[in-house]
Amino acid sequence: MKQRKLNQWLWKWHFIAGLVSLPFVVLLAITGGVYLFKDYYEAPKQEHIKYVEPKGVAVPYSKQWQVAKSKLHKPPFTMVVPTRKNQATVFSSGMFSHKTSVYVNPYTAQVTGVITPKDSNMHTVRKLHGELLLGKFGTKIVELVASWMFVLIITGVYVFWPNKKEGLKGFVSIRFNQGKRILYRDLHAVLGFWISILLLATLAGGMPWTDVFGANFKWLQKVTQTGFPKTWSARGLTSKIDGQAVSLDEMVALAKSMNLKGDVSVAVPGSPKGVYSIYNTTFDLGAQKRFHFDQYSGEQLIKHNWDDVGVLMRGRMWFMAFHQGQFGLWNWFLMLFVALLLAFVAIAALMSYLKRKKAGVWGVPKVPKPFKIGYGVMLLIVVLGIVFPLFGVSAIVIAGIEFLFNKQSV
């Protein structure tokens, strides 16, 4: 049974937060939906770089590595093992948006092209989605909006929840014959309710990229030791300098013999004491493995399976992959559906508001004067403020402004 006064109070803040964040929500939904088409957009443009005509015998990978090295400011430290004869061999340096990949024709040892994410139009879409093209300041705005979206979903579900009189019908009822304002309101409320769980999962996948929440989450992983093992990326591992180093061609042959799932890469030692690493990248997360080898003896120093990864990192990686639609076609279509429906639900809310708004007033829902927030609601706000610090700071600012406004109106 809902409390009427609490319902009005939550409706007021759902309204205010929704109105302020609505343009950002629509922008995030649209850019997120567009970015899902990244691979389809870029594949035709990069085909002439990534694929070659097989002719003759392939030159050694060590020679191809030297060719790629001459084209990069920093030596390449990873090589993706080709799986087909018409593939150019790719050597990469840097990470994420700073990654640069050089493609080498394995038959001619000539560079077919260089790909850098920063040069792509889709990189601009991603920057718009993640930071509004405003750098660190924009990232904070996106994080603030995303944090408030958790609040919007929680308050929206409570406000929408049908009473006993409406029953189960209230969860699906959309009134098409009672005017456009009611229609838009029902479309917003009913559709928003039914995608709320998907929205929460999508938001959970985006939050690790944020500045404040993301940094706090990494800190929690570190202190609880629930992130990647220290040696997952070969940190702290060294080779014993002794004689001739194992060649890159030998390590590639070893990598091919492992029959690992997904894309298989060989990380080249960055120093005389560095190690070779063989690992696979696949969104069947449980199949991910990492092997590290002494670069002189070829001895396996350590092996990691996905089970060695801490629970918080496993959860983080799952939600991030889900957020990007990387678990297969079903996941891709589901994220596209969420993006389109989120934009529609937000616009429906705006249309409903404009239909009921009177000229010259904002139309903010009123709350009965004697109402006081209960301890349960206060505890929930405090917990959300701790988990999402930017929401916590903004809630304090809003509470302060409202207190001063109420004091002046007395």
Coordinates of C-alpha atoms in Angstrom, one line a residue:
M1 CA 0.0 0.0 0.0
K2 CA 1.6 3.3 -1.1
Q3 CA 1.7 6.3 1.2
R4 CA -0.1 9.2 -0.5
K5 CA 2.2 11.9 0.8
L6 CA 5.4 10.0 0.1
N7 CA 4.1 9.2 -3.4
Q8 CA 3.5 13.0 -4.0
W9 CA 7.0 13.8 -2.6
L10 CA 8.7 11.2 -4.8
W11 CA 6.6 12.3 -7.8
K12 CA 7.9 15.9 -7.2
W13 CA 11.5 14.9 -7.3
H14 CA 11.0 12.4 -10.1
F15 CA 9.5 15.3 -12.1
I16 CA 12.3 17.8 -11.3
A17 CA 15.1 15.3 -11.9
G18 CA 13.5 14.0 -15.1
L19 CA 13.0 17.5 -16.5
V20 CA 16.6 18.6 -15.9
S21 CA 18.2 15.4 -17.1
L22 CA 15.8 14.7 -20.1
P23 CA 17.9 16.3 -22.9
F24 CA 21.0 14.4 -21.7
V25 CA 19.1 11.1 -21.4
V26 CA 17.9 11.5 -25.0
L27 CA 21.4 12.3 -26.2
L28 CA 22.9 9.3 -24.4
A29 CA 20.3 7.0 -25.7
I30 CA 20.7 8.1 -29.3
T31 CA 24.5 8.2 -29.3
G32 CA 24.6 4.8 -27.5
G33 CA 22.3 3.4 -30.2
V34 CA 24.4 4.8 -33.0
Y35 CA 27.7 3.5 -31.5
L36 CA 26.2 -0.1 -31.6
F37 CA 26.7 0.1 -35.4
K38 CA 30.5 0.8 -35.0
D39 CA 31.7 -2.5 -36.5
Y40 CA 29.2 -2.4 -39.3
Y41 CA 30.2 1.2 -40.1
E42 CA 33.9 0.7 -40.0
A43 CA 34.3 -2.7 -41.6
P44 CA 33.8 -1.6 -45.2
K45 CA 36.2 1.4 -44.7
Q46 CA 38.9 -0.8 -43.2
E47 CA 38.6 -3.9 -45.5
H48 CA 41.5 -2.8 -47.8
I49 CA 43.8 -2.5 -44.7
K50 CA 42.8 -5.7 -42.9
Y51 CA 42.7 -8.2 -45.8
V52 CA 45.3 -9.1 -48.5
E53 CA 45.6 -11.4 -51.5
P54 CA 47.5 -14.6 -50.5
K55 CA 50.5 -14.9 -52.8
G56 CA 53.5 -17.1 -52.2
V57 CA 55.0 -17.9 -48.8
A58 CA 54.5 -15.7 -45.7
V59 CA 57.6 -14.0 -44.3
P60 CA 58.6 -14.7 -40.6
Y61 CA 56.6 -12.8 -38.0
S62 CA 59.8 -11.5 -36.5
K63 CA 60.5 -9.7 -39.8
Q64 CA 56.9 -8.4 -40.0
W65 CA 57.3 -7.1 -36.4
Q66 CA 60.4 -5.1 -37.4
V67 CA 58.4 -3.6 -40.3
A68 CA 55.6 -2.6 -38.0
K69 CA 58.0 -1.2 -35.4
S70 CA 59.4 1.3 -37.9
K71 CA 55.9 2.8 -38.4
L72 CA 55.2 3.4 -34.7
H73 CA 56.4 6.0 -32.2
K74 CA 56.5 3.2 -29.6
P75 CA 57.5 -0.4 -30.3
P76 CA 54.4 -2.7 -30.8
F77 CA 53.9 -4.9 -27.8
T78 CA 51.1 -7.1 -29.1
M79 CA 50.4 -9.1 -32.2
V80 CA 47.1 -10.8 -33.1
V81 CA 47.6 -14.3 -34.4
P82 CA 46.0 -14.5 -37.9
T83 CA 43.4 -17.3 -38.4
R84 CA 43.0 -17.0 -42.2
K85 CA 45.5 -16.7 -45.0
N86 CA 44.0 -13.5 -46.4
Q87 CA 44.4 -11.6 -43.1
A88 CA 47.0 -8.9 -42.7
T89 CA 49.0 -9.3 -39.5
V90 CA 48.2 -6.7 -36.9
F91 CA 50.7 -5.2 -34.5
S92 CA 49.5 -2.7 -31.8
S93 CA 50.9 -0.3 -29.3
G94 CA 49.0 1.8 -26.7
M95 CA 45.6 1.1 -25.2
F96 CA 42.0 2.1 -25.6
S97 CA 41.6 5.4 -27.6
H98 CA 45.4 5.8 -27.6
K99 CA 45.9 2.4 -29.4
T100 CA 47.6 2.4 -32.8
S101 CA 47.5 -0.7 -34.9
V102 CA 49.8 -1.3 -37.9
Y103 CA 48.7 -3.9 -40.5
V104 CA 51.4 -5.8 -42.4
N105 CA 50.9 -7.9 -45.6
P106 CA 52.5 -11.2 -44.5
Y107 CA 53.5 -12.1 -48.1
T108 CA 55.2 -8.8 -49.0
A109 CA 56.1 -7.5 -45.6
Q110 CA 54.6 -4.1 -46.6
V111 CA 52.3 -2.0 -44.4
T112 CA 48.7 -2.1 -45.7
G113 CA 47.6 0.7 -43.3
V114 CA 47.5 2.1 -39.8
I115 CA 44.3 2.3 -37.7
T116 CA 43.9 4.6 -34.8
P117 CA 40.5 4.8 -33.0
K118 CA 40.8 8.6 -32.5
D119 CA 40.7 9.1 -36.3
S120 CA 37.3 7.4 -36.6
N121 CA 33.9 9.1 -36.7
M122 CA 32.6 6.5 -34.3
H123 CA 35.3 7.7 -31.8
T124 CA 33.6 11.1 -31.9
V125 CA 30.2 9.4 -31.2
R126 CA 31.7 7.6 -28.3
K127 CA 33.2 10.8 -26.9
L128 CA 29.9 12.5 -27.3
H129 CA 28.2 9.6 -25.5
G130 CA 30.8 9.4 -22.7
E131 CA 31.8 13.0 -22.1
L132 CA 29.7 15.3 -24.4
L133 CA 32.9 16.3 -26.2
L134 CA 33.8 18.4 -23.1
G135 CA 36.6 16.2 -21.6
K136 CA 36.7 15.6 -17.9
F137 CA 34.0 18.2 -17.2
G138 CA 31.6 16.4 -19.6
T139 CA 32.4 13.1 -18.1
K140 CA 31.3 14.4 -14.7
I141 CA 28.0 15.7 -16.2
V142 CA 27.3 12.3 -17.8
E143 CA 28.1 10.6 -14.5
L144 CA 25.8 12.9 -12.6
V145 CA 23.0 12.3 -15.1
A146 CA 23.6 8.5 -15.0
S147 CA 23.5 8.6 -11.1
W148 CA 20.2 10.5 -11.2
M149 CA 18.8 7.9 -13.6
F150 CA 19.1 5.3 -10.9
V151 CA 17.0 7.6 -8.7
L152 CA 14.6 8.3 -11.6
I153 CA 14.0 4.6 -12.1
I154 CA 13.5 3.8 -8.3
T155 CA 11.1 6.8 -7.8
G156 CA 9.4 6.1 -11.1
V157 CA 8.6 2.5 -10.2
Y158 CA 7.2 3.6 -6.8
V159 CA 5.0 6.3 -8.3
F160 CA 3.8 4.1 -11.2
W161 CA 3.1 1.0 -9.0
P162 CA -0.7 0.4 -9.4
N163 CA -3.0 0.4 -6.4
K164 CA -5.3 -2.4 -5.4
K165 CA -8.2 -1.0 -7.4
E166 CA -6.2 -1.0 -10.6
G167 CA -4.7 -4.5 -9.9
L168 CA -2.6 -6.3 -12.5
K169 CA -4.2 -4.4 -15.3
G170 CA -2.4 -1.3 -14.2
F171 CA 0.9 -2.8 -15.2
V172 CA 0.0 -2.9 -18.9
S173 CA -2.9 -0.5 -19.3
I174 CA -2.4 2.3 -21.8
R175 CA -5.3 4.7 -22.3
F176 CA -5.6 5.5 -26.0
N177 CA -8.9 7.3 -25.8
Q178 CA -8.5 9.9 -23.0
G179 CA -6.5 12.5 -24.8
K180 CA -2.9 12.9 -25.8
R181 CA -1.6 14.0 -22.3
I182 CA -2.9 10.7 -20.7
L183 CA -1.6 8.7 -23.7
Y184 CA 1.9 10.1 -23.5
R185 CA 1.8 9.7 -19.7
D186 CA 0.9 6.0 -19.9
L187 CA 3.4 5.3 -22.6
H188 CA 6.1 6.8 -20.5
A189 CA 5.0 5.1 -17.3
V190 CA 4.1 1.6 -18.6
L191 CA 7.0 1.2 -21.0
G192 CA 9.4 2.8 -18.6
F193 CA 8.4 0.3 -15.9
W194 CA 8.9 -2.7 -18.2
I195 CA 12.4 -1.7 -19.2
S196 CA 13.5 -0.6 -15.8
I197 CA 15.5 -3.8 -15.0
L198 CA 17.2 -3.6 -18.4
L199 CA 17.9 0.1 -17.8
L200 CA 19.5 -0.7 -14.4
A201 CA 21.7 -3.4 -16.0
T202 CA 22.7 -1.0 -18.8
L203 CA 23.6 1.8 -16.4
A204 CA 25.6 -0.7 -14.3
G205 CA 27.6 -1.5 -17.4
G206 CA 28.3 2.2 -18.1
M207 CA 29.2 3.4 -14.5
P208 CA 32.7 1.7 -14.4
W209 CA 33.8 4.2 -17.1
T210 CA 33.0 7.2 -15.0
D211 CA 35.5 9.3 -13.1
V212 CA 34.3 9.3 -9.5
F213 CA 32.3 6.1 -9.2
G214 CA 34.8 4.3 -11.5
A215 CA 37.7 5.4 -9.3
N216 CA 35.9 4.3 -6.1
F217 CA 35.0 1.0 -7.7
K218 CA 38.6 0.3 -8.6
W219 CA 39.7 1.2 -5.1
L220 CA 37.1 -1.2 -3.6
Q221 CA 38.4 -4.0 -6.0
K222 CA 42.0 -3.3 -4.8
V223 CA 41.3 -3.3 -1.0
T224 CA 39.0 -6.4 -1.3
Q225 CA 41.4 -8.1 -3.8
T226 CA 38.5 -8.8 -6.1
G227 CA 40.0 -7.4 -9.3
F228 CA 42.5 -9.0 -11.7
P229 CA 45.3 -11.0 -10.1
K230 CA 48.6 -9.0 -10.0
T231 CA 50.2 -11.2 -12.6
W232 CA 47.2 -11.2 -15.0
S233 CA 49.1 -8.7 -17.2
A234 CA 52.5 -10.1 -16.3
R235 CA 53.2 -7.4 -13.7
G236 CA 56.0 -8.4 -11.4
L237 CA 57.1 -11.3 -13.7
T238 CA 60.7 -11.3 -15.1
S239 CA 62.8 -13.5 -17.4
K240 CA 66.2 -14.8 -16.5
I241 CA 68.6 -13.4 -19.0
D242 CA 70.4 -16.5 -20.4
G243 CA 71.5 -16.9 -24.0
Q244 CA 69.3 -16.4 -27.1
A245 CA 65.7 -15.3 -26.7
V246 CA 62.9 -17.4 -28.0
S247 CA 61.7 -16.0 -31.4
L248 CA 58.3 -14.4 -32.0
D249 CA 57.6 -17.1 -34.6
E250 CA 58.1 -19.9 -32.0
M251 CA 55.6 -18.2 -29.6
V252 CA 53.1 -17.7 -32.4
A253 CA 53.4 -21.4 -33.3
L254 CA 52.8 -22.2 -29.6
A255 CA 49.8 -19.9 -29.5
K256 CA 48.2 -21.6 -32.5
S257 CA 48.7 -25.0 -30.9
M258 CA 46.7 -24.0 -27.8
N259 CA 43.4 -23.7 -29.7
L260 CA 42.2 -20.9 -27.6
K261 CA 38.7 -19.4 -28.2
G262 CA 38.3 -16.0 -29.8
D263 CA 41.1 -13.6 -30.9
V264 CA 44.5 -14.8 -29.7
S265 CA 47.3 -12.3 -29.1
V266 CA 51.0 -12.6 -28.3
A267 CA 52.5 -9.8 -26.2
V268 CA 56.2 -9.2 -27.0
P269 CA 58.7 -8.5 -24.1
G270 CA 59.3 -4.8 -23.7
S271 CA 62.8 -5.2 -22.2
P272 CA 65.6 -7.8 -21.8
K273 CA 63.9 -9.0 -18.6
G274 CA 60.4 -8.9 -19.9
V275 CA 58.2 -11.9 -20.6
Y276 CA 56.1 -13.2 -23.5
S277 CA 52.4 -13.5 -22.9
I278 CA 49.8 -15.4 -24.8
Y279 CA 46.1 -14.6 -24.2
N280 CA 42.7 -14.7 -25.9
T281 CA 40.0 -12.1 -26.1
T282 CA 36.5 -13.4 -26.2
F283 CA 33.1 -12.4 -24.8
D284 CA 32.6 -15.9 -23.6
L285 CA 34.3 -14.5 -20.5
G286 CA 34.7 -17.9 -18.8
A287 CA 36.9 -19.0 -21.7
Q288 CA 39.5 -16.2 -21.3
K289 CA 43.0 -17.5 -20.4
R290 CA 46.5 -15.9 -19.9
F291 CA 49.9 -17.5 -20.1
H292 CA 53.2 -15.9 -19.4
F293 CA 56.6 -17.3 -20.5
D294 CA 60.3 -16.7 -19.9
Q295 CA 61.5 -15.1 -23.1
Y296 CA 64.8 -17.1 -23.1
S297 CA 63.9 -20.6 -21.9
G298 CA 60.3 -20.5 -23.1
E299 CA 59.3 -21.9 -19.7
Q300 CA 55.7 -21.2 -18.6
L301 CA 55.9 -18.9 -15.6
I302 CA 52.2 -18.7 -14.7
K303 CA 48.8 -19.5 -16.2
H304 CA 45.5 -17.7 -15.4
N305 CA 42.0 -18.8 -16.0
W306 CA 38.9 -16.6 -15.7
D307 CA 38.2 -18.2 -12.3
D308 CA 41.4 -16.4 -11.0
V309 CA 39.7 -13.1 -11.5
G310 CA 38.0 -11.5 -8.5
V311 CA 34.2 -11.4 -8.3
L312 CA 33.9 -7.6 -8.6
M313 CA 36.0 -7.5 -11.7
R314 CA 34.0 -10.4 -13.2
G315 CA 30.8 -8.6 -12.5
R316 CA 32.2 -5.4 -13.9
M317 CA 33.4 -7.0 -17.1
W318 CA 30.1 -8.8 -17.6
F319 CA 28.0 -5.6 -17.3
M320 CA 30.4 -3.6 -19.4
A321 CA 30.2 -6.2 -22.2
F322 CA 26.4 -6.3 -21.9
H323 CA 26.3 -2.5 -22.1
Q324 CA 28.1 -2.7 -25.4
G325 CA 26.0 -5.5 -26.8
Q326 CA 28.9 -7.8 -27.2
F327 CA 27.4 -11.2 -26.1
G328 CA 26.1 -11.9 -29.5
L329 CA 23.3 -10.8 -31.8
W330 CA 20.6 -11.1 -29.1
N331 CA 22.5 -8.7 -26.9
W332 CA 23.1 -6.3 -29.7
F333 CA 19.4 -6.1 -30.6
L334 CA 18.5 -5.9 -26.9
M335 CA 20.7 -2.9 -26.4
L336 CA 19.4 -1.2 -29.6
F337 CA 15.9 -1.8 -28.3
V338 CA 16.8 -0.3 -24.9
A339 CA 18.4 2.8 -26.6
L340 CA 15.4 3.4 -28.8
L341 CA 12.8 2.8 -26.1
L342 CA 14.7 5.0 -23.6
A343 CA 14.6 7.9 -26.1
F344 CA 11.0 7.3 -26.8
V345 CA 10.0 7.0 -23.1
A346 CA 11.9 10.3 -22.3
I347 CA 10.2 12.1 -25.2
A348 CA 6.8 10.8 -24.2
A349 CA 7.4 12.2 -20.7
L350 CA 8.2 15.6 -22.2
M351 CA 5.1 15.5 -24.4
S352 CA 2.9 14.7 -21.5
Y353 CA 4.4 17.5 -19.5
L354 CA 4.0 20.1 -22.3
K355 CA 0.3 19.0 -22.8
R356 CA -0.5 19.6 -19.1
K357 CA 1.8 22.6 -18.5
K358 CA 0.0 26.0 -18.1
A359 CA 1.5 29.1 -19.5
G360 CA 3.9 31.0 -17.2
V361 CA 4.4 28.2 -14.6
W362 CA 6.7 25.2 -14.4
G363 CA 3.9 22.9 -13.1
V364 CA 6.1 21.3 -10.4
P365 CA 3.9 18.8 -8.4
K366 CA 3.0 20.1 -4.9
V367 CA 3.8 18.3 -1.7
P368 CA 1.6 18.6 1.5
K369 CA 3.3 21.0 4.0
P370 CA 3.3 18.7 7.0
F371 CA 5.1 15.9 5.2
K372 CA 8.4 14.6 6.6
I373 CA 10.7 12.1 5.0
G374 CA 10.8 8.8 6.9
Y375 CA 14.0 7.1 8.1
G376 CA 13.8 4.5 5.4
V377 CA 13.8 7.0 2.6
M378 CA 16.5 9.0 4.3
L379 CA 18.6 5.8 4.6
L380 CA 18.1 5.0 0.9
I381 CA 19.2 8.6 -0.1
V382 CA 22.3 8.3 2.1
V383 CA 23.2 4.9 0.6
L384 CA 22.7 6.2 -3.0
G385 CA 24.7 9.3 -2.1
I386 CA 27.6 7.1 -0.9
V387 CA 27.5 4.7 -3.9
F388 CA 27.1 7.6 -6.3
P389 CA 29.0 10.5 -4.9
L390 CA 28.0 13.1 -7.5
F391 CA 24.4 12.3 -6.8
G392 CA 25.1 12.7 -3.0
V393 CA 26.7 16.1 -3.6
S394 CA 23.9 17.3 -5.8
A395 CA 21.3 16.1 -3.3
I396 CA 22.9 18.1 -0.5
V397 CA 23.0 21.2 -2.7
I398 CA 19.3 20.8 -3.7
A399 CA 18.3 20.2 0.0
G400 CA 20.2 23.4 1.0
I401 CA 18.5 25.5 -1.7
E402 CA 15.1 24.1 -0.8
F403 CA 15.7 24.8 2.9
L404 CA 16.7 28.4 2.1
F405 CA 13.7 28.9 -0.2
N406 CA 11.3 27.5 2.4
K407 CA 12.9 29.7 5.1
Q408 CA 12.4 32.9 3.0
S409 CA 8.8 32.0 2.2
V410 CA 7.8 31.7 5.9

